[in-house]
Short mmCIF file of C-alpha atoms in Angstrom, two decimals:
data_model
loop_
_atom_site.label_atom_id
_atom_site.label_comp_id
_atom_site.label_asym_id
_atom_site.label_seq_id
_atom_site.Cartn_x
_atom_site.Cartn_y
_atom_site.Cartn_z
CA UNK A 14 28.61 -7.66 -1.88
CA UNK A 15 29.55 -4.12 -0.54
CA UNK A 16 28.35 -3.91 2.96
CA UNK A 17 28.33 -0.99 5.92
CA UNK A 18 28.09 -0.84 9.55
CA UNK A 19 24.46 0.50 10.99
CA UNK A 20 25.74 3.20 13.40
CA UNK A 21 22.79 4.79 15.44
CA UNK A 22 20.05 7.38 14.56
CA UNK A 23 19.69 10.48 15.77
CA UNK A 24 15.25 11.70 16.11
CA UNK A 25 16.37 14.14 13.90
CA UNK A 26 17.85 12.16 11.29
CA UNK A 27 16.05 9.58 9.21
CA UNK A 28 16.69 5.83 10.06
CA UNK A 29 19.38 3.43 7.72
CA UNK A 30 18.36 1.68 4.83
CA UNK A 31 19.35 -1.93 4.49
CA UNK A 32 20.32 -3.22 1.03
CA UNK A 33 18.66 -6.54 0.26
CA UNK A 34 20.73 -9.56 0.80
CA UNK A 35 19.83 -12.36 -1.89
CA UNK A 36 16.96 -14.49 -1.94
CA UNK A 37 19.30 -17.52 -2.57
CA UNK A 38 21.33 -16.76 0.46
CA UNK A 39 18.22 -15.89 2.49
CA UNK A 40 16.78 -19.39 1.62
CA UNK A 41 19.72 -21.69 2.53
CA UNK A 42 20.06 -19.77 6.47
CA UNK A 43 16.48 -20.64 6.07
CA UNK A 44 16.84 -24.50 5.37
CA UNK A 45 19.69 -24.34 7.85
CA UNK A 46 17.23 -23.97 11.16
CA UNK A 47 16.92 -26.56 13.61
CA UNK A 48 13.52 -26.20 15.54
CA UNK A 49 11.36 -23.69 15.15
CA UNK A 50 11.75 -19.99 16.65
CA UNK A 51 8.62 -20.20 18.62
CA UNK A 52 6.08 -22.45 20.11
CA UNK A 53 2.86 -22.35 18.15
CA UNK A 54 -0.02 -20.81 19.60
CA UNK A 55 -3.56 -21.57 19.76
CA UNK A 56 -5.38 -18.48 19.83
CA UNK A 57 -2.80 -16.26 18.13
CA UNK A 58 -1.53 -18.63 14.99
CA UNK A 59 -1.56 -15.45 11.86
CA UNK A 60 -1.82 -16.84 8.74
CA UNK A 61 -1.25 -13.63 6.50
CA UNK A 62 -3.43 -12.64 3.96
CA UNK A 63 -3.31 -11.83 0.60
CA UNK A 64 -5.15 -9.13 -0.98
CA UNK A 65 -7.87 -8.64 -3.94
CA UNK A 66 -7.30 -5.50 -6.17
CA UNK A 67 -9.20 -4.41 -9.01
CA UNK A 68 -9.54 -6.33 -11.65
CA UNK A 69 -6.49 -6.47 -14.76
CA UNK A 70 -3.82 -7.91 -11.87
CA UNK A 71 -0.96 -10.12 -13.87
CA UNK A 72 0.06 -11.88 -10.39
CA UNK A 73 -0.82 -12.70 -7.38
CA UNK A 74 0.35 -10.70 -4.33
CA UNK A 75 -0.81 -12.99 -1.96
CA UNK A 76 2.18 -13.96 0.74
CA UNK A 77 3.58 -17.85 0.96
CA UNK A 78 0.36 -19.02 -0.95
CA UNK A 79 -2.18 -18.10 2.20
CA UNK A 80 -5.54 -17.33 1.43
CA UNK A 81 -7.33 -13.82 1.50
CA UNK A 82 -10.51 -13.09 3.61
CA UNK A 83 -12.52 -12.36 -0.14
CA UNK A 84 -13.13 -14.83 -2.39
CA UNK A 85 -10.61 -15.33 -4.81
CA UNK A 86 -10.32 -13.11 -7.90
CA UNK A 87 -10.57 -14.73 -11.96
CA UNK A 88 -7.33 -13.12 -12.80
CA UNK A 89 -4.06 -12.96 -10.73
CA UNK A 90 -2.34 -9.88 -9.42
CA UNK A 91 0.18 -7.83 -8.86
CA UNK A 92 0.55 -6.54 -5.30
CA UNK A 93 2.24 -3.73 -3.61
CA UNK A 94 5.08 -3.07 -6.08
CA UNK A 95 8.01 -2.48 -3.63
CA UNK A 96 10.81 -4.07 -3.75
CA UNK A 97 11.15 -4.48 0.41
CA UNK A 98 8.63 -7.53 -0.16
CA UNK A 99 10.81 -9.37 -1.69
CA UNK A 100 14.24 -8.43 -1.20
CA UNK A 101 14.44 -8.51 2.70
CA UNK A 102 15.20 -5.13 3.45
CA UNK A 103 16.50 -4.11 6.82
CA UNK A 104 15.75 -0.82 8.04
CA UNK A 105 16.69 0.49 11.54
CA UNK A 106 13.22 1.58 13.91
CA UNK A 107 14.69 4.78 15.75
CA UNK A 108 14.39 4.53 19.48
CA UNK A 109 14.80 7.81 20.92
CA UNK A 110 15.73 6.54 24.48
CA UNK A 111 18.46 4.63 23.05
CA UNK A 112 20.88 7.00 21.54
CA UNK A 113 24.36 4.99 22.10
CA UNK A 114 23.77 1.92 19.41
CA UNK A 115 24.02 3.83 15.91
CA UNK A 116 24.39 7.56 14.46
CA UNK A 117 21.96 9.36 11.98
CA UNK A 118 23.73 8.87 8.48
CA UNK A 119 21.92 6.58 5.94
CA UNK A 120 24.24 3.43 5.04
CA UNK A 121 23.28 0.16 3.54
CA UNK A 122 24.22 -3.10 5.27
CA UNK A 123 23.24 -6.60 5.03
CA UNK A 124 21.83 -9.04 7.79
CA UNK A 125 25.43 -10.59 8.23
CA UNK A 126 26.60 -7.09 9.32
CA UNK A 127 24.26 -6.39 11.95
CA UNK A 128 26.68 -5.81 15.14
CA UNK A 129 24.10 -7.54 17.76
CA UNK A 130 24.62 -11.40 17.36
CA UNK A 131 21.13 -11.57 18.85
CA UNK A 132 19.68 -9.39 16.35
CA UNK A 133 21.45 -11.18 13.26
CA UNK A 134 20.68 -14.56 14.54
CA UNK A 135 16.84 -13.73 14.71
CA UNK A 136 17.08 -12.08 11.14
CA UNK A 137 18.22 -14.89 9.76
CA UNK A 138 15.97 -17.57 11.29
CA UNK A 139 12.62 -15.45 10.71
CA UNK A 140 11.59 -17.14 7.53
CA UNK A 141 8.22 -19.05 6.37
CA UNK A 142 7.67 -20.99 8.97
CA UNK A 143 7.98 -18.17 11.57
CA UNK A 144 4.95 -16.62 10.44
CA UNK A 145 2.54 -18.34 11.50
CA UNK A 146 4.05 -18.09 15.16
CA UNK A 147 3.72 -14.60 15.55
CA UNK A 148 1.33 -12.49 15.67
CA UNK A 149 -0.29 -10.39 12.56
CA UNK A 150 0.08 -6.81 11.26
CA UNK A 151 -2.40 -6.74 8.22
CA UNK A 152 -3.80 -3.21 6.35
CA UNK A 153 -6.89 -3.62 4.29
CA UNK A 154 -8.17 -0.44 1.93
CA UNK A 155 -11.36 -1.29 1.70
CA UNK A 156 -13.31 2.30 0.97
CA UNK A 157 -12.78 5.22 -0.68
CA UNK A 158 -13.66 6.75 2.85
CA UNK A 159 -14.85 5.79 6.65
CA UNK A 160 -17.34 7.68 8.49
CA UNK A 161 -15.19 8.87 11.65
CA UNK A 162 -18.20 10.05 13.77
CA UNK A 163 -20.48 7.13 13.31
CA UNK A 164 -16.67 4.68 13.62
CA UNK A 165 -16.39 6.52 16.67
CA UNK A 166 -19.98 5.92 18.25
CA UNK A 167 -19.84 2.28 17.11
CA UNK A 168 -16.58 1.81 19.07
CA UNK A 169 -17.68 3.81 22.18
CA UNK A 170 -20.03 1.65 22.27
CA UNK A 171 -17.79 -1.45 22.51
CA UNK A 172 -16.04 -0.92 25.51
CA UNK A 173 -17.62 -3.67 27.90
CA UNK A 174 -17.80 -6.48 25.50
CA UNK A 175 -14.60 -5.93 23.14
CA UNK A 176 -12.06 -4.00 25.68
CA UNK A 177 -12.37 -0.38 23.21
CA UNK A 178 -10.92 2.95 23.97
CA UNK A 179 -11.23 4.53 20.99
CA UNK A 180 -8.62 7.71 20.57
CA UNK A 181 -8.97 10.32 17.30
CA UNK A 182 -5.93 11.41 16.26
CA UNK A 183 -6.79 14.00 13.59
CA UNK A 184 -7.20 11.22 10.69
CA UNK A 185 -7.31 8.16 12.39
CA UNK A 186 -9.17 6.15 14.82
CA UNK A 187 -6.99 4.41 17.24
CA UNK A 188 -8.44 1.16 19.90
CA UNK A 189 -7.51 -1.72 21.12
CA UNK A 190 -10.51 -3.68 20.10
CA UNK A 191 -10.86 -8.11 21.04
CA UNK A 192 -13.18 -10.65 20.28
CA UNK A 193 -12.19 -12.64 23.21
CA UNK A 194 -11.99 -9.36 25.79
CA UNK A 195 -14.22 -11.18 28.20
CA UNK A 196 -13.51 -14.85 28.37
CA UNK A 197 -9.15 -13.37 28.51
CA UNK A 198 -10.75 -10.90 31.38
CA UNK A 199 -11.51 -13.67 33.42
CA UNK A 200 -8.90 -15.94 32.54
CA UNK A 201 -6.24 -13.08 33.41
CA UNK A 202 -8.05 -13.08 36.91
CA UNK A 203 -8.01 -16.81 37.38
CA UNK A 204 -4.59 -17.88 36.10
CA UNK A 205 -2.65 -14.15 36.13
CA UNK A 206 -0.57 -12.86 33.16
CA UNK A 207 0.65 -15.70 30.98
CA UNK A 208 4.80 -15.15 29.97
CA UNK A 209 7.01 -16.71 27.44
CA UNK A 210 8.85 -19.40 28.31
CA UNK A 211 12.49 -18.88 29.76
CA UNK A 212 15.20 -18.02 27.54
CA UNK A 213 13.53 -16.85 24.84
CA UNK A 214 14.56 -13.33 23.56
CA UNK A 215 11.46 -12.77 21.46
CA UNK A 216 8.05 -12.71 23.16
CA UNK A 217 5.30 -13.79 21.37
CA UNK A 218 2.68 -12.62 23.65
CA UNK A 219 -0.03 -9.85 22.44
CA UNK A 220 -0.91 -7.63 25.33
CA UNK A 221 -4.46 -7.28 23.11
CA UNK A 222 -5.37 -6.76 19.51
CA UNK A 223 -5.14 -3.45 18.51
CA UNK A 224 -6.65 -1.87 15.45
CA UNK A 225 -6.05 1.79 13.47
CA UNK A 226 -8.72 3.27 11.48
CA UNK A 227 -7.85 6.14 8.66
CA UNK A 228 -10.27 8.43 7.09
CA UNK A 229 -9.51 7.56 3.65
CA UNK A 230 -10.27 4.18 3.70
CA UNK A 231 -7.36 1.46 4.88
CA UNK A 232 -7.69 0.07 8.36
CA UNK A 233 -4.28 -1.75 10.15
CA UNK A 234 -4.90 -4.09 12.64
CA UNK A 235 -2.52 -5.37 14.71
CA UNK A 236 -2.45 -8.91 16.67
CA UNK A 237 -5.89 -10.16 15.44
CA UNK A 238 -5.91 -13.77 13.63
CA UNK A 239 -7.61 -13.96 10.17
CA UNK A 240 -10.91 -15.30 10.94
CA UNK A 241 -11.08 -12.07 13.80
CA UNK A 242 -9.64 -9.59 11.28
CA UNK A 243 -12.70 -10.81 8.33
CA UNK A 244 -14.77 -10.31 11.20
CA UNK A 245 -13.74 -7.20 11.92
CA UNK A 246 -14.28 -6.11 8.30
CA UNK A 247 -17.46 -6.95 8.36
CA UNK A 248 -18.67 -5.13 11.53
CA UNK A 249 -17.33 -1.75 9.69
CA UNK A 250 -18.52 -2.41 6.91
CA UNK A 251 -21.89 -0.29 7.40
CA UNK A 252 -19.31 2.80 7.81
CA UNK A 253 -17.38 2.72 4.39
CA UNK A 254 -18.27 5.06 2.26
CA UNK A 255 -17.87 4.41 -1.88
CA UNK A 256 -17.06 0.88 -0.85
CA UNK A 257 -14.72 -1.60 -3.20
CA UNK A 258 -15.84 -4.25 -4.46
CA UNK A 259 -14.24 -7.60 -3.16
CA UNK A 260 -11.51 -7.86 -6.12
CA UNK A 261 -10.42 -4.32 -5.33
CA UNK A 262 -9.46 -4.66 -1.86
CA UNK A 263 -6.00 -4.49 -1.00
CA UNK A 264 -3.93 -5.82 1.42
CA UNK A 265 -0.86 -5.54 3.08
CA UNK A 266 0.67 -8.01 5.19
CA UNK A 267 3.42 -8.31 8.04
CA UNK A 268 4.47 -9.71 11.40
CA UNK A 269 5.39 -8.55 14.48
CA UNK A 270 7.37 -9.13 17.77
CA UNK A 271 8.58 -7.97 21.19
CA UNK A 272 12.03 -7.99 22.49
CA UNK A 273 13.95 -6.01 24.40
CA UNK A 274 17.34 -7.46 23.44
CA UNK A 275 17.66 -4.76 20.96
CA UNK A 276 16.79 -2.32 18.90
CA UNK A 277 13.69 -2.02 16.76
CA UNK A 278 13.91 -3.34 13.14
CA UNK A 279 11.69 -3.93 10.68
CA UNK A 280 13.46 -6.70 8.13
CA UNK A 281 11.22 -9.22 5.74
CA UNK A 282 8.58 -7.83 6.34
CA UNK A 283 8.94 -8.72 10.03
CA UNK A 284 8.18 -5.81 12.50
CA UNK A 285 10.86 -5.88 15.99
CA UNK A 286 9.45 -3.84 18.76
CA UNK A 287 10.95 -2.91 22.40
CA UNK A 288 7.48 -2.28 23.99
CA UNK A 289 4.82 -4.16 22.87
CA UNK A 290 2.29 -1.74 24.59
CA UNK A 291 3.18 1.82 23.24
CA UNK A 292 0.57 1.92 20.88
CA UNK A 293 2.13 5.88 19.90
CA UNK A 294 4.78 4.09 18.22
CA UNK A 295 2.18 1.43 16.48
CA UNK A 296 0.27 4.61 15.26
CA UNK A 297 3.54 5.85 13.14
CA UNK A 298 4.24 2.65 11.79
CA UNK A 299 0.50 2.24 10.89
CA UNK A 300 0.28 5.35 8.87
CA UNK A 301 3.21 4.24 7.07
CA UNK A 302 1.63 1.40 6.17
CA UNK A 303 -2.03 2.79 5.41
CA UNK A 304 -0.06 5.01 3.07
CA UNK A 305 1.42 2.00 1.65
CA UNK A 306 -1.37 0.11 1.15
CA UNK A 307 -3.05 3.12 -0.98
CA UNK A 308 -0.55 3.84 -2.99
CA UNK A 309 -0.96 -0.48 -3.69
CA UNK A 310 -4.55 0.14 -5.15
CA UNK A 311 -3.32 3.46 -6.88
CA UNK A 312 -0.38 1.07 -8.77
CA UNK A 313 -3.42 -1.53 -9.38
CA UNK A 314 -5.44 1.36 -11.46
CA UNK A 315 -2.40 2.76 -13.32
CA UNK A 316 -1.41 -0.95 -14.06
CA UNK A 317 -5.25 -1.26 -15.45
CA UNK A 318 -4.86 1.78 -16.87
CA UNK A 319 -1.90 0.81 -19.09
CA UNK A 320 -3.24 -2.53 -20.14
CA UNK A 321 -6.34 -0.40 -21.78
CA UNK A 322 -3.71 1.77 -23.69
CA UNK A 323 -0.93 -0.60 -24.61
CA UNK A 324 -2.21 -1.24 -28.23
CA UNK A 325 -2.86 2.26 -28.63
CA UNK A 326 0.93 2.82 -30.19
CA UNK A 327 1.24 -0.63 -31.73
CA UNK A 328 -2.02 0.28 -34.11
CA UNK A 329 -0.77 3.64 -34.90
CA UNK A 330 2.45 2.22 -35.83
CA UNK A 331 0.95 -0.65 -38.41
CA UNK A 332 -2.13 1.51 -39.07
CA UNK A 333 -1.49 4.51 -39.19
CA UNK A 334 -5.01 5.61 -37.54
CA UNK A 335 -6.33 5.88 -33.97
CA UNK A 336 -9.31 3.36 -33.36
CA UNK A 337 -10.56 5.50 -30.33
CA UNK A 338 -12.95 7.84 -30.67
CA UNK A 339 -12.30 11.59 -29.03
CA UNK A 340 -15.24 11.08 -26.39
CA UNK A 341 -13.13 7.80 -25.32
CA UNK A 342 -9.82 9.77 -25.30
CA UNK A 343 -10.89 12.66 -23.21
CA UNK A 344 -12.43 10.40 -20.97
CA UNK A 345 -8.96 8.37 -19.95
CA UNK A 346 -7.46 12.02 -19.88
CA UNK A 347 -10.04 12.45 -17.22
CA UNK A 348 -9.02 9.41 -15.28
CA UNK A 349 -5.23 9.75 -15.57
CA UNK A 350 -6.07 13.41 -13.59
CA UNK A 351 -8.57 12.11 -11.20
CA UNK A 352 -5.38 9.19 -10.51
CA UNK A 353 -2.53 11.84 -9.72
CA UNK A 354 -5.11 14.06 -7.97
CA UNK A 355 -5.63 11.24 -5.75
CA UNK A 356 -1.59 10.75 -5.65
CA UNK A 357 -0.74 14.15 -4.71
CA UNK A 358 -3.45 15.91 -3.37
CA UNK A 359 -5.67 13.38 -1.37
CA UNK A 360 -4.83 11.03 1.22
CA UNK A 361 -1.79 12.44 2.54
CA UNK A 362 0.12 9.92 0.52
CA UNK A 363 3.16 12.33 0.20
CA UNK A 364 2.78 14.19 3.22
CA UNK A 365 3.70 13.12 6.35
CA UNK A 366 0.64 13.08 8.85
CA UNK A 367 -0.18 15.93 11.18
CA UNK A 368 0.37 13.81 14.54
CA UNK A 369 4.11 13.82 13.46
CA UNK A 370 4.03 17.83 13.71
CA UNK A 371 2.55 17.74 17.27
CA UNK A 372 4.47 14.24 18.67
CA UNK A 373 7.71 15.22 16.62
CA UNK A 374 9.60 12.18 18.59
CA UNK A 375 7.11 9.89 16.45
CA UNK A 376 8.55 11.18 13.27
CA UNK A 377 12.00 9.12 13.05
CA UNK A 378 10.07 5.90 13.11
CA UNK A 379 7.66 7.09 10.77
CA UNK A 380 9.83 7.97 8.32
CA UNK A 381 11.91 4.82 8.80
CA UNK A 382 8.79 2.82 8.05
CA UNK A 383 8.15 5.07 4.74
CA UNK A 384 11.72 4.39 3.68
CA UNK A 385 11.27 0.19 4.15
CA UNK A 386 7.93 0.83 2.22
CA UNK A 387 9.63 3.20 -0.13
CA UNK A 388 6.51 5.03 -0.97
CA UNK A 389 8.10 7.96 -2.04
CA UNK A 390 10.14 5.82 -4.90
CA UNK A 391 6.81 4.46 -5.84
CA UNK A 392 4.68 7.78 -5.70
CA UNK A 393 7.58 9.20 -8.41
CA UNK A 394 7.07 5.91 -10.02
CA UNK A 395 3.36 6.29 -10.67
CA UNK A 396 3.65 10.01 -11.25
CA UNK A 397 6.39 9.08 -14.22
CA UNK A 398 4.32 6.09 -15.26
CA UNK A 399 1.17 8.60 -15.55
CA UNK A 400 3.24 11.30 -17.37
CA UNK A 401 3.93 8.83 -20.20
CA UNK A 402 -0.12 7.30 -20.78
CA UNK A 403 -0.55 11.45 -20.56
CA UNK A 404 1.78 12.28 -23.11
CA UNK A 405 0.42 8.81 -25.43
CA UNK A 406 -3.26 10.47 -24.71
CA UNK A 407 -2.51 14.08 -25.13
CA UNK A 408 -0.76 13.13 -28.61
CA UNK A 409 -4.14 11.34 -29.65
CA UNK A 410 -5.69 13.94 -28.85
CA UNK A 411 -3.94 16.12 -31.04
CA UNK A 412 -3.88 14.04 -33.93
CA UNK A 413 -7.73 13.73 -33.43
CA UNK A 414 -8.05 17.87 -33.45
CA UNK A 415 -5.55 17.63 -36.17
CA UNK A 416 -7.64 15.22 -38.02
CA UNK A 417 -11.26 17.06 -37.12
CA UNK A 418 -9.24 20.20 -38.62
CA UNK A 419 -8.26 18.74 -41.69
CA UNK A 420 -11.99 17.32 -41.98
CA UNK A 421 -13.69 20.78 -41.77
CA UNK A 422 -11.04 22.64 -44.06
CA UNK A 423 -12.60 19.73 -46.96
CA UNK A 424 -15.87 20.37 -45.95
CA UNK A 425 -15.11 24.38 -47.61
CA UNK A 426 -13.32 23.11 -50.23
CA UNK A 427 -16.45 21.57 -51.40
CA UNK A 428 -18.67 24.30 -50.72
CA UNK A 429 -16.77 26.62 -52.67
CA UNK A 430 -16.47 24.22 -55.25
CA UNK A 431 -19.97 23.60 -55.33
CA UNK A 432 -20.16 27.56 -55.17
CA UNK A 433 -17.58 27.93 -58.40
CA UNK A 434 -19.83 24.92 -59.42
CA UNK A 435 -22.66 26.88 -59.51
CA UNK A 436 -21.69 30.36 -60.87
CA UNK A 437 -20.55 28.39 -63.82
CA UNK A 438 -23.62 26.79 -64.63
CA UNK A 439 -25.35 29.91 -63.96
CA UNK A 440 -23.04 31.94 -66.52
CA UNK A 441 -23.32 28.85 -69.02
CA UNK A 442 -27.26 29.11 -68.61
CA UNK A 443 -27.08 32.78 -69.37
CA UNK A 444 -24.97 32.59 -72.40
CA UNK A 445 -27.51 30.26 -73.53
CA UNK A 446 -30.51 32.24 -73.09
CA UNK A 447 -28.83 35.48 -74.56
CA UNK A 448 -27.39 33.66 -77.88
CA UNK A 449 -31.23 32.63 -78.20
#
């Protein structure tokens, strides 16, 4: 297993990539803990969430066999098709005020070559059972859309009784927003700042719960437990605009922690941060992961999309005819275009966001968190996926013009036949009349 040394990133230079070490491997430093990383904790005990995508999934993407927030689909499904989610990918969060740990080149390494024994210690005994210590990171796409200006009101509006302070930031709606604001209020006055215990390098205190809102439809929150976030949904719910329907929601799932020990990481799907309370560098990592989440229900449809048309060559090759009429071919033509429309044009999938042109420190750790997600792998994925159904569709197409063609060019063979059909009987009928 060829391996490299992480050296540090430069904010001008995109952070390392991390090749997955195996799952086997993974597992047995797994078995091989002793107690568990952190204490449990009452009010803040994640249990991540699976998602519900539109209908035609082959598997489930639901994480460690938790349950989602919607009732559960009939059929199972796929999930965000990365292969970070499974392969525990290690990518390297920029920090731009620490410049001496590792240069800007993009290497691979696995966990057991991460220089910081601190670091490599905590990768390795973050597994299954961590996760419900920490707290959550969860993205939902719920909508096609949100309503920004009415979001905004409803949030303003919140500021006594949930702790908001809503920010826009061109596309998003940024907030720390708690269901418990009050009754922690007064117990922060009474008792003071609750800290980890001694020793520990990872603290799993959440300064509050935190949630980012994007225009097209996906909302992150961070630090909320799963009863809070399918709260949450429901409040904003009255704002969506072209809403799914419950088994086309999508969901992605993660965890996060502080430490100051070293740098910031993300690695299984487990987010490391230095400050707990910069909610700047939350934002990039959140529009990383809206994007993410998108592109999950974009994979769902072209996944949908190719289960309709799989047959398709199969009865053309033992047939030899197309059981489709042309009405039902133009209309998946019109699909596959509204889908890479979407893909390239809409969303800002493929573009990064306009906050990284004005905060351009932001953009290392954005693009660090695209490259874990690798969303631009899976946008060129869909986009070849789609050029192949369109190339199946436009051939059908053909064939049916071809076919239509060959139709009318009988129809005039039998009207001139019927033509030449006719002068003869009209030049028999006169011979006949002038031999009488």
């Amino acid at each position: 297993m060829a391996t490299m040394s992480i050296p540090t990133p430069t904010p001008s230079t995109r952070a390392v990539v991390a090749s997955s070490a195996s799952a086997s491997s993974a597992t047995m430093s797994a078995a091989t803990l002793t107690p568990p990383l952190l204490p449990a904790r009452a009010s803040n005990s994640p249990q991540l969430t699976p998602t519900n995508l539109p209908k035609g999934r082959r598997r489930s993407s639901s994480i460690h066999g938790q349950h989602p927030p919607y009732s559960q689909p009939h059929t199972a499904k796929i999930g965000p098709q990365r292969t970070s989610k499974v392969s525990q990918k290690l990518k390297i969060l920029p920090s731009p005020a620490d410049q001496d740990e590792e240069s800007g080149r993009d290497v691979y390494s696995q966990v057991t070559r991460i220089k910081d024994t601190t670091a490599r210690r905590d990768a390795e005994r973050l597994g299954k059972a961590e996760r419900a210590h920490l707290p959550r990171v969860t993205a939902y796409a719920t909508a096609n859309a949100y309503k920004m200006e009415s979001m905004m009101k409803f949030l303003k509006s919140r500021q006594t009784s949930r702790g908001t302070a809503p920010k826009q930031f061109d596309e998003c709606i940024y907030t720390p927003f708690s269901y418990t604001y009050e009754a922690r209020q007064r117990e922060q006055q009474q008792q003071g700042q609750r800290h980890g215990q001694s020793g520990d390098l990872i603290d799993p205190g959440v300064e509050s719960s935190e949630v980012f809102l994007f225009q097209y439809g996906v909302v992150v929150i961070w630090g909320m437990s799963m009863r809070d976030e399918k709260r949450f949904l429901k409040d904003i719910a009255k704002f969506e605009s072209e809403k799914l329907g419950e088994d086309d929601v999508q969901v992605e799932n993660f965890n996060y922690y502080v430490t100051s020990s070293y740098q910031p990481r993300i690695y299984n799907d487990f987010i490391t941060l230095k400050d707990g309370g910069n909610y700047m560098i939350k934002l990039s990592i959140s529009h990383a992961i809206a994007q993410s989440v998108k592109i999950s229900l974009f994979e769902d449809l072209v996944d949908n999309t190719i289960e309709d048309t799989k047959s398709i060559p199969q009865d053309v090759a033992t047939t030899g005819k197309v059981n489709m009429s042309r009405r039902d071919i133009m209309k998946h033509i019109g699909e596959l275009f509204i889908l890479r429309i979407n893909i390239n044009l809409q969303f800002s999938v493929l573009d990064s966001p306009e906050l990284m042109w004005a905060e351009p420190q932001l953009d290392p750790v954005y693009q660090a968190a695209r490259s874990y997600l690798e969303i631009n792998q899976r946008v060129s994925l869909l986009n070849q996926r789609l050029d192949v159904i369109g190339d199946l569709l436009q051939m059908l197409k053909e064939q049916m013009s071809h076919s239509q063609g060959e139709h009318l060019e009988w129809i005039v063979i039998v009207l001139i036949a019927a033509e030449i059909l006719v002068a003869v009987i009209n030049v028999v009928v006169d011979l006949l009349a002038g031999s009488d």
